[in-house]
Amino acid sequence: MTFEVPAHGAKPVSRIRQKNEETIIKAAEDEFARHGYKGTSMNTIAQNAGLPKANLHYYFTNKLGLYVAVLSNIIELWDSTFNTLTAEDDPSEALTRYIRAKMEFSRRQPQASRIFAMEVISGGECLTEYFNQDYRAWFQGRAGVFQAWIDAGKMDPVDPVHLIFLLWGSTQHYADFATQICRVTGRTRLTKQDMEDAGDNLIRIILKGCGLKPAI
Amino acid sequence: MTFEVPAHGAKPVSRIRQKNEETIIKAAEDEFARHGYKGTSMNTIAQNAGLPKANLHYYFTNKLGLYVAVLSNIIELWDSTFNTLTAEDDPSEALTRYIRAKMEFSRRQPQASRIFAMEVISGGECLTEYFNQDYRAWFQGRAGVFQAWIDAGKMDPVDPVHLIFLLWGSTQHYADFATQICRVTGRTRLTKQDMEDAGDNLIRIILKGCGLKPAI
DNA sequence: GTCTATAGGATGATAGAC
DNA sequence: GTCTATCATCCTATAGAC
């Protein structure tokens, strides 16, 4: 268990506040993923969190504030998955690891993926802070890793930027479109095995498509 | 110009009704794509359509009715793009054509793609009619085309079902996540050229990844 | 810190004149 | 078929007692 050490001058975060905020954010995540920002009411979140509605406003002032808190939470998770690749890595191994990590994310955090997707689809106004200069630089850095591999003759000269979109689109699809996938394949939900099969398939096609030998 | 020939006993569809319904659906599409179902108000749609709010209710009774009408419209477009592949086709040519068609759809009908995506992400309750037995059979048929190619030794033994999800996910990403793509690449919008480059890249990687020689 | 009661605003829907 | 005026509902947010 870790203690919150408040910065000098900042208010200490009480144990009870931390716990309640977590409960509320969790409940909010489920609702926002299912019904979008507007489609979610503070009332429903309060019920799912087992707290009176006024408490949500006590902790988060606004509905928008709560939503942004949920989004920030998601983005922390997002970033943590994103920095596994370096130019020194073996391309096959690194790409395999990355695809597995993204599929694992789609499996374990589908709501997070969906909230992020809905936010981006509807213009992503709450993500302007996130989609800033740093983000663009970070993205160029990621693309640079692929470019380094290409320049070293380790993989085909594909467009690194579009390769990243291919990786994102194909892996996130399993979280965001799970409903459609289940309907079409006659499943009620996607099992761990389903997701691993999907990941293996992506790894096989994308690696070969980039002129890489499978690392497995 | 085609005339609407009403079925026996059905009400004739007046010229003015047809025109107004089109105007309303178009305005509704823009709003639903941008703000989702709940986030869209009949008031705003009416303003964008240049009609008084009460007219919307005259033509569509419900907000839900209007939304379903918009969705149906989208699904017609959807289906028309989906039946280009047959087992007799050359796999490389057919896949190339299919990816191009999907990218063209993402370019020309991004709102349609986004509305469909948001509906699926949030559970797709309005699509239960669409996601029916026929849909599943149709999907199996599509997968069967790939399986036939595999059985004939024309391509690698990839999982046909997951290949379809790869095609869908990677192409739709360019419509649904256009905001993120623009932010990250420093564009204000995706041009026709951007989309063609993206399509070419997908074609190169996916065809090679399935053991197919490029058809171009 | 917690919770009830309620203000204040927006929205879907309809009645009814034209 | 068109449009104004209005109702009823729901939701965010806050005041104020405990």
XYZ file of C-alpha atoms (C1' of nucleotides) in Angstrom:
468
model
C 0.000 0.000 0.000
C 1.349 3.412 -0.946
C 0.786 6.685 0.859
C -0.148 9.829 -1.019
C 2.497 12.381 -0.176
C 0.914 15.750 -0.963
C 3.102 18.336 -2.658
C 3.994 21.314 -0.505
C 0.922 23.520 -0.248
C -1.426 21.010 -1.903
C -4.309 19.541 0.059
C -3.680 16.061 1.408
C -5.816 13.437 -0.332
C -7.791 11.619 2.330
C -8.159 7.868 2.205
C -11.926 8.102 1.886
C -11.776 10.613 -0.939
C -9.395 8.434 -2.907
C -11.602 5.401 -2.494
C -14.800 7.235 -3.415
C -13.234 8.855 -6.448
C -12.133 5.452 -7.678
C -15.595 3.985 -7.163
C -17.225 6.855 -9.013
C -14.766 6.766 -11.907
C -15.255 3.057 -12.316
C -19.041 3.404 -12.393
C -18.764 6.350 -14.763
C -16.504 4.398 -17.113
C -19.102 1.678 -17.564
C -21.865 4.169 -18.286
C -19.863 6.406 -20.632
C -18.664 3.379 -22.605
C -22.209 2.161 -23.017
C -24.092 5.399 -23.665
C -21.579 8.084 -24.583
C -21.124 11.385 -22.788
C -24.557 12.889 -23.367
C -26.333 9.580 -23.025
C -25.033 9.127 -19.496
C -26.758 10.782 -16.519
C -25.134 11.638 -13.211
C -28.094 9.918 -11.600
C -27.312 6.547 -13.163
C -23.642 6.825 -12.312
C -24.541 7.619 -8.712
C -26.799 4.570 -8.482
C -24.147 2.280 -9.973
C -21.581 3.691 -7.584
C -23.948 3.277 -4.635
C -23.667 6.934 -3.688
C -26.108 9.844 -3.613
C -25.948 12.018 -6.690
C -24.798 15.108 -4.810
C -21.589 13.320 -3.814
C -20.503 13.109 -7.433
C -20.693 16.889 -7.630
C -18.838 17.149 -4.364
C -15.906 15.174 -5.776
C -15.964 16.272 -9.410
C -17.842 19.617 -9.535
C -19.012 18.962 -13.108
C -20.296 16.156 -15.270
C -17.645 17.286 -17.737
C -15.066 17.223 -14.953
C -15.928 13.634 -14.172
C -15.779 12.736 -17.861
C -12.362 14.332 -18.258
C -11.171 12.489 -15.150
C -12.321 9.225 -16.728
C -10.592 10.133 -19.986
C -7.357 11.043 -18.189
C -7.434 7.705 -16.447
C -7.783 5.998 -19.807
C -4.958 7.966 -21.362
C -2.591 6.899 -18.598
C -3.354 3.293 -19.493
C -3.017 4.164 -23.182
C 0.433 5.648 -22.876
C 1.744 2.793 -20.776
C 1.104 0.371 -23.650
C 2.700 2.539 -26.254
C 6.385 2.702 -25.533
C 7.569 -0.849 -26.010
C 9.381 -0.306 -29.321
C 12.957 0.903 -29.837
C 15.188 0.970 -32.897
C 17.593 -1.463 -31.223
C 14.935 -4.152 -30.878
C 14.572 -6.992 -33.304
C 11.645 -5.884 -35.509
C 9.856 -9.234 -35.482
C 10.037 -9.625 -31.742
C 9.144 -6.016 -31.040
C 6.162 -5.969 -33.405
C 4.913 -9.271 -32.041
C 5.164 -7.938 -28.503
C 3.392 -4.719 -29.475
C 0.472 -6.453 -31.180
C 0.093 -8.808 -28.220
C 0.111 -5.852 -25.826
C -2.534 -3.997 -27.846
C -4.742 -7.094 -28.050
C -4.340 -7.652 -24.326
C -5.434 -4.068 -23.821
C -8.493 -4.579 -26.032
C -9.361 -7.652 -24.001
C -8.863 -6.257 -20.518
C -9.935 -2.653 -21.024
C -12.603 -2.699 -23.715
C -14.565 0.098 -22.045
C -11.520 2.334 -22.045
C -11.009 1.673 -25.730
C -14.656 2.412 -26.483
C -14.769 5.681 -24.559
C -11.633 6.827 -26.328
C -13.085 5.760 -29.681
C -16.381 7.568 -29.159
C -14.562 10.686 -28.036
C -12.323 10.682 -31.124
C -15.214 9.888 -33.483
C -17.227 12.801 -32.193
C -14.439 15.297 -32.727
C -12.235 14.705 -29.691
C -12.671 18.188 -28.229
C -11.848 16.872 -24.770
C -8.585 15.448 -26.101
C -7.098 18.673 -27.463
C -4.757 18.777 -24.487
C -3.699 15.220 -25.208
C -3.382 15.706 -28.963
C -0.760 18.406 -28.523
C 2.706 19.126 -29.815
C 4.250 16.493 -27.536
C 1.870 13.875 -28.827
C 2.818 14.613 -32.409
C 6.499 14.480 -31.517
C 6.002 11.212 -29.676
C 4.191 9.794 -32.693
C 6.973 10.864 -35.044
C 9.380 9.138 -32.693
C 7.405 5.898 -32.915
C 7.311 6.170 -36.698
C 11.059 6.840 -36.597
C 11.663 3.430 -35.043
C 10.060 1.746 -38.039
C 11.963 4.025 -40.391
C 15.233 3.025 -38.702
C 14.409 -0.631 -39.242
C 13.609 0.087 -42.884
C 16.802 2.088 -43.391
C 18.782 -0.786 -41.867
C 17.212 -3.127 -44.407
C 15.479 -5.107 -41.681
C 11.997 -4.756 -43.163
C 10.198 -3.720 -46.352
C 9.949 0.019 -47.077
C 6.334 0.392 -45.970
C 4.993 3.751 -44.869
C 5.691 3.801 -41.106
C 2.853 6.192 -40.350
C 0.275 4.072 -42.118
C 1.717 0.954 -40.515
C 0.961 2.420 -37.112
C -2.616 3.171 -38.151
C -2.904 -0.408 -39.394
C -1.724 -1.685 -36.009
C -4.081 0.591 -34.099
C -7.117 0.021 -36.303
C -6.832 -3.741 -36.462
C -6.254 -4.286 -32.724
C -8.726 -1.726 -31.369
C -11.393 -3.151 -33.659
C -11.656 -6.174 -31.340
C -12.623 -3.962 -28.407
C -14.743 -1.356 -30.175
C -16.666 -3.642 -32.538
C -16.928 -6.626 -30.188
C -20.715 -6.504 -30.467
C -20.618 -6.929 -34.233
C -17.925 -9.603 -34.023
C -19.986 -11.602 -31.539
C -23.147 -11.317 -33.610
C -21.435 -12.343 -36.791
C -19.576 -15.298 -35.314
C -22.412 -16.485 -33.089
C -20.568 -15.855 -29.822
C -21.901 -14.224 -26.685
C -18.515 -12.797 -25.761
C -14.890 -12.905 -26.902
C -12.854 -15.305 -24.780
C -9.179 -15.030 -23.959
C -8.561 -17.766 -26.518
C -10.502 -15.848 -29.205
C -8.373 -12.784 -28.600
C -5.132 -14.772 -28.708
C -6.165 -16.380 -31.997
C -7.010 -12.953 -33.373
C -3.653 -11.614 -32.242
C -1.748 -14.541 -33.751
C -3.529 -13.986 -37.035
C -2.651 -10.280 -37.050
C 0.962 -11.057 -36.199
C 1.241 -13.583 -39.007
C -0.258 -11.361 -41.703
C 1.300 -8.037 -40.704
C 4.812 -9.358 -40.079
C 4.884 -11.264 -43.349
C 3.318 -8.257 -45.064
C 6.243 -6.138 -43.900
C 8.804 -8.682 -45.067
C 9.554 -9.991 -41.577
C 10.031 -13.590 -40.503
C 7.816 -14.643 -37.609
C 9.590 -14.431 -34.255
C 7.745 -17.441 -32.895
C -35.642 10.568 -62.702
C -37.617 7.609 -61.378
C -41.222 7.593 -60.253
C -42.239 6.017 -56.986
C -44.808 3.393 -57.867
C -46.697 2.755 -54.641
C -47.512 -0.873 -53.846
C -51.195 -1.734 -54.018
C -52.882 -0.262 -50.964
C -49.831 1.733 -49.871
C -50.010 5.509 -49.701
C -48.402 7.254 -52.648
C -45.232 9.101 -51.663
C -45.632 12.721 -52.677
C -42.770 14.564 -54.324
C -42.606 17.068 -51.513
C -42.517 14.414 -48.810
C -39.676 12.617 -50.519
C -37.668 15.794 -50.828
C -38.239 16.867 -47.232
C -37.423 13.454 -45.852
C -34.141 13.514 -47.727
C -33.276 16.969 -46.423
C -34.071 15.953 -42.860
C -32.129 12.692 -43.046
C -29.106 14.477 -44.434
C -29.169 17.074 -41.661
C -29.721 14.353 -39.073
C -26.785 12.347 -40.369
C -24.381 15.222 -39.804
C -25.603 15.769 -36.261
C -25.732 12.119 -35.223
C -22.218 11.557 -36.581
C -20.918 14.482 -34.588
C -22.778 14.104 -31.297
C -24.214 10.597 -31.152
C -27.878 9.733 -30.667
C -28.453 11.285 -27.258
C -26.191 14.244 -27.961
C -28.285 15.304 -30.914
C -31.433 17.410 -30.446
C -34.386 17.543 -32.813
C -34.114 21.299 -32.532
C -30.624 21.395 -34.025
C -31.540 18.995 -36.811
C -34.531 21.172 -37.674
C -32.378 24.285 -37.840
C -29.783 22.580 -40.052
C -32.532 21.284 -42.310
C -34.156 24.743 -42.483
C -37.475 23.415 -41.283
C -39.581 23.959 -38.154
C -39.101 21.321 -35.524
C -42.685 20.091 -35.707
C -42.147 19.008 -39.296
C -39.589 16.446 -38.227
C -42.207 14.848 -36.021
C -44.700 15.016 -38.832
C -42.421 12.973 -41.096
C -40.744 10.685 -38.582
C -43.026 10.617 -35.496
C -40.058 9.903 -33.191
C -36.480 10.931 -32.656
C -35.766 7.208 -32.565
C -37.720 6.772 -35.806
C -35.562 9.377 -37.499
C -32.408 7.768 -36.140
C -33.456 4.350 -37.431
C -34.239 5.884 -40.814
C -30.738 7.346 -40.918
C -29.240 3.998 -39.901
C -31.232 2.145 -42.568
C -29.972 4.574 -45.150
C -26.415 3.853 -44.039
C -26.898 0.103 -44.128
C -28.063 0.282 -47.734
C -24.772 1.971 -48.601
C -22.923 -0.557 -46.454
C -24.327 -3.598 -48.186
C -23.693 -2.211 -51.650
C -19.942 -2.125 -50.954
C -19.822 -5.601 -49.529
C -20.529 -8.029 -52.328
C -17.633 -7.567 -54.712
C -15.837 -10.832 -53.911
C -16.485 -14.260 -55.454
C -14.520 -17.508 -55.310
C -13.971 -17.329 -59.070
C -12.131 -14.007 -58.843
C -8.387 -13.748 -58.772
C -7.614 -13.219 -55.060
C -5.107 -10.408 -55.580
C -7.372 -8.444 -57.881
C -10.454 -9.023 -55.779
C -8.807 -8.073 -52.496
C -7.256 -4.994 -54.081
C -10.648 -3.949 -55.406
C -12.296 -4.576 -52.049
C -9.782 -2.543 -50.056
C -10.056 0.305 -52.569
C -13.836 0.211 -52.313
C -13.751 0.292 -48.518
C -11.272 3.182 -48.510
C -13.401 5.048 -51.012
C -16.338 4.519 -48.702
C -14.374 5.854 -45.723
C -13.467 8.901 -47.796
C -16.879 9.702 -49.234
C -19.138 8.630 -46.385
C -17.207 9.235 -43.191
C -20.331 10.307 -41.302
C -22.060 7.063 -42.212
C -19.094 5.090 -40.971
C -19.013 7.058 -37.728
C -22.711 6.690 -36.973
C -22.454 2.964 -37.588
C -19.357 2.768 -35.385
C -20.921 4.694 -32.491
C -24.039 2.546 -32.697
C -22.011 -0.689 -32.603
C -19.739 0.557 -29.812
C -22.689 1.435 -27.621
C -24.267 -1.972 -27.921
C -25.940 -1.800 -31.322
C -29.467 -2.257 -30.004
C -30.875 -0.492 -33.056
C -29.054 -2.947 -35.293
C -30.549 -6.172 -33.938
C -32.714 -6.401 -37.039
C -29.641 -5.983 -39.209
C -27.454 -8.376 -37.198
C -29.842 -11.263 -37.824
C -29.607 -14.807 -39.125
C -29.258 -13.584 -42.720
C -26.361 -11.357 -41.767
C -24.525 -14.217 -40.149
C -25.135 -16.408 -43.198
C -23.959 -13.641 -45.495
C -20.823 -13.234 -43.422
C -20.098 -16.975 -43.524
C -20.500 -16.772 -47.289
C -17.913 -13.997 -47.489
C -15.539 -15.996 -45.300
C -16.207 -18.985 -47.559
C -14.775 -17.112 -50.526
C -11.460 -16.735 -48.736
C -11.600 -20.360 -47.620
C -12.121 -21.431 -51.234
C -9.035 -19.493 -52.271
C -7.058 -21.092 -49.456
C -8.311 -24.586 -50.339
C -7.287 -23.985 -53.956
C -3.796 -23.088 -52.747
C -4.126 -19.548 -54.032
C -3.274 -17.919 -50.715
C -1.821 -18.691 -47.268
C -4.059 -20.534 -44.802
C -4.967 -17.474 -42.747
C -8.143 -17.417 -40.680
C -10.757 -16.007 -43.109
C -12.942 -14.603 -40.351
C -10.103 -12.666 -38.765
C -8.941 -11.533 -42.188
C -12.310 -9.884 -42.705
C -12.024 -8.114 -39.348
C -8.563 -6.952 -40.346
C -9.955 -5.520 -43.587
C -12.837 -3.823 -41.813
C -10.834 -2.479 -38.901
C -7.979 -1.099 -40.944
C -10.117 0.645 -43.572
C -12.829 2.023 -41.299
C -10.156 3.440 -39.021
C -9.504 6.153 -41.614
C -13.084 7.384 -41.358
C -13.731 6.889 -37.652
C -10.385 8.100 -36.294
C -9.764 10.809 -38.892
C -9.539 13.408 -36.104
C -6.687 11.580 -34.414
C -4.953 10.889 -37.735
C -5.097 14.563 -38.662
C -3.798 15.701 -35.288
C -0.943 13.253 -35.310
C 0.167 13.972 -38.858
C -0.394 17.716 -38.719
C -3.108 17.769 -41.361
C -6.385 19.633 -41.271
C -8.192 16.992 -43.319
C -7.449 13.796 -45.223
C -7.198 14.453 -48.952
C -8.078 12.054 -51.735
C -4.355 11.495 -52.213
C -3.878 10.690 -48.509
C -6.595 8.088 -48.692
C -5.178 6.531 -51.843
C -1.724 6.306 -50.253
C -3.275 4.712 -47.190
C -5.144 2.222 -49.376
C -2.030 1.349 -51.377
C -0.151 0.714 -48.161
C -2.879 -1.579 -46.822
C -3.012 -3.442 -50.124
C 0.741 -3.970 -50.134
C 0.969 -5.247 -46.566
C -2.186 -7.340 -46.421
C -1.744 -9.006 -49.826
C 1.856 -9.894 -49.129
C 0.880 -10.972 -45.628
C -1.563 -13.456 -47.120
C 1.002 -14.793 -49.558
C -0.424 -12.980 -52.577
C 1.488 -11.173 -55.318
C 0.384 -7.586 -55.879
C -2.113 -7.261 -58.727
C -0.786 -3.864 -59.755
C -18.073 14.741 4.499
C -22.992 13.185 3.501
C -27.467 13.615 1.695
C -32.413 15.579 0.738
C -34.924 18.790 -1.653
C -35.324 21.784 -5.237
C -34.120 25.366 -8.543
C -33.230 26.207 -13.426
C -32.674 24.845 -18.013
C -33.025 21.981 -22.055
C -35.503 18.662 -24.795
C -38.945 15.485 -26.904
C -43.405 15.655 -28.114
C -48.164 17.387 -29.239
C -52.340 20.381 -29.807
C -54.508 23.121 -32.806
C -54.745 27.278 -35.893
C -53.698 28.204 -40.679
C -49.148 19.847 -45.370
C -47.075 23.749 -42.357
C -45.919 26.011 -38.217
C -46.531 28.417 -33.485
C -47.261 27.833 -28.766
C -47.050 24.950 -25.004
C -46.779 20.849 -22.031
C -44.348 17.292 -19.565
C -40.205 15.212 -18.623
C -35.620 14.687 -17.622
C -31.209 16.282 -16.207
C -27.485 19.153 -14.264
C -26.335 21.600 -10.510
C -26.724 23.716 -5.933
C -28.485 25.180 -1.401
C -28.566 24.013 3.094
C -29.624 20.743 6.981
C -27.236 17.034 9.286
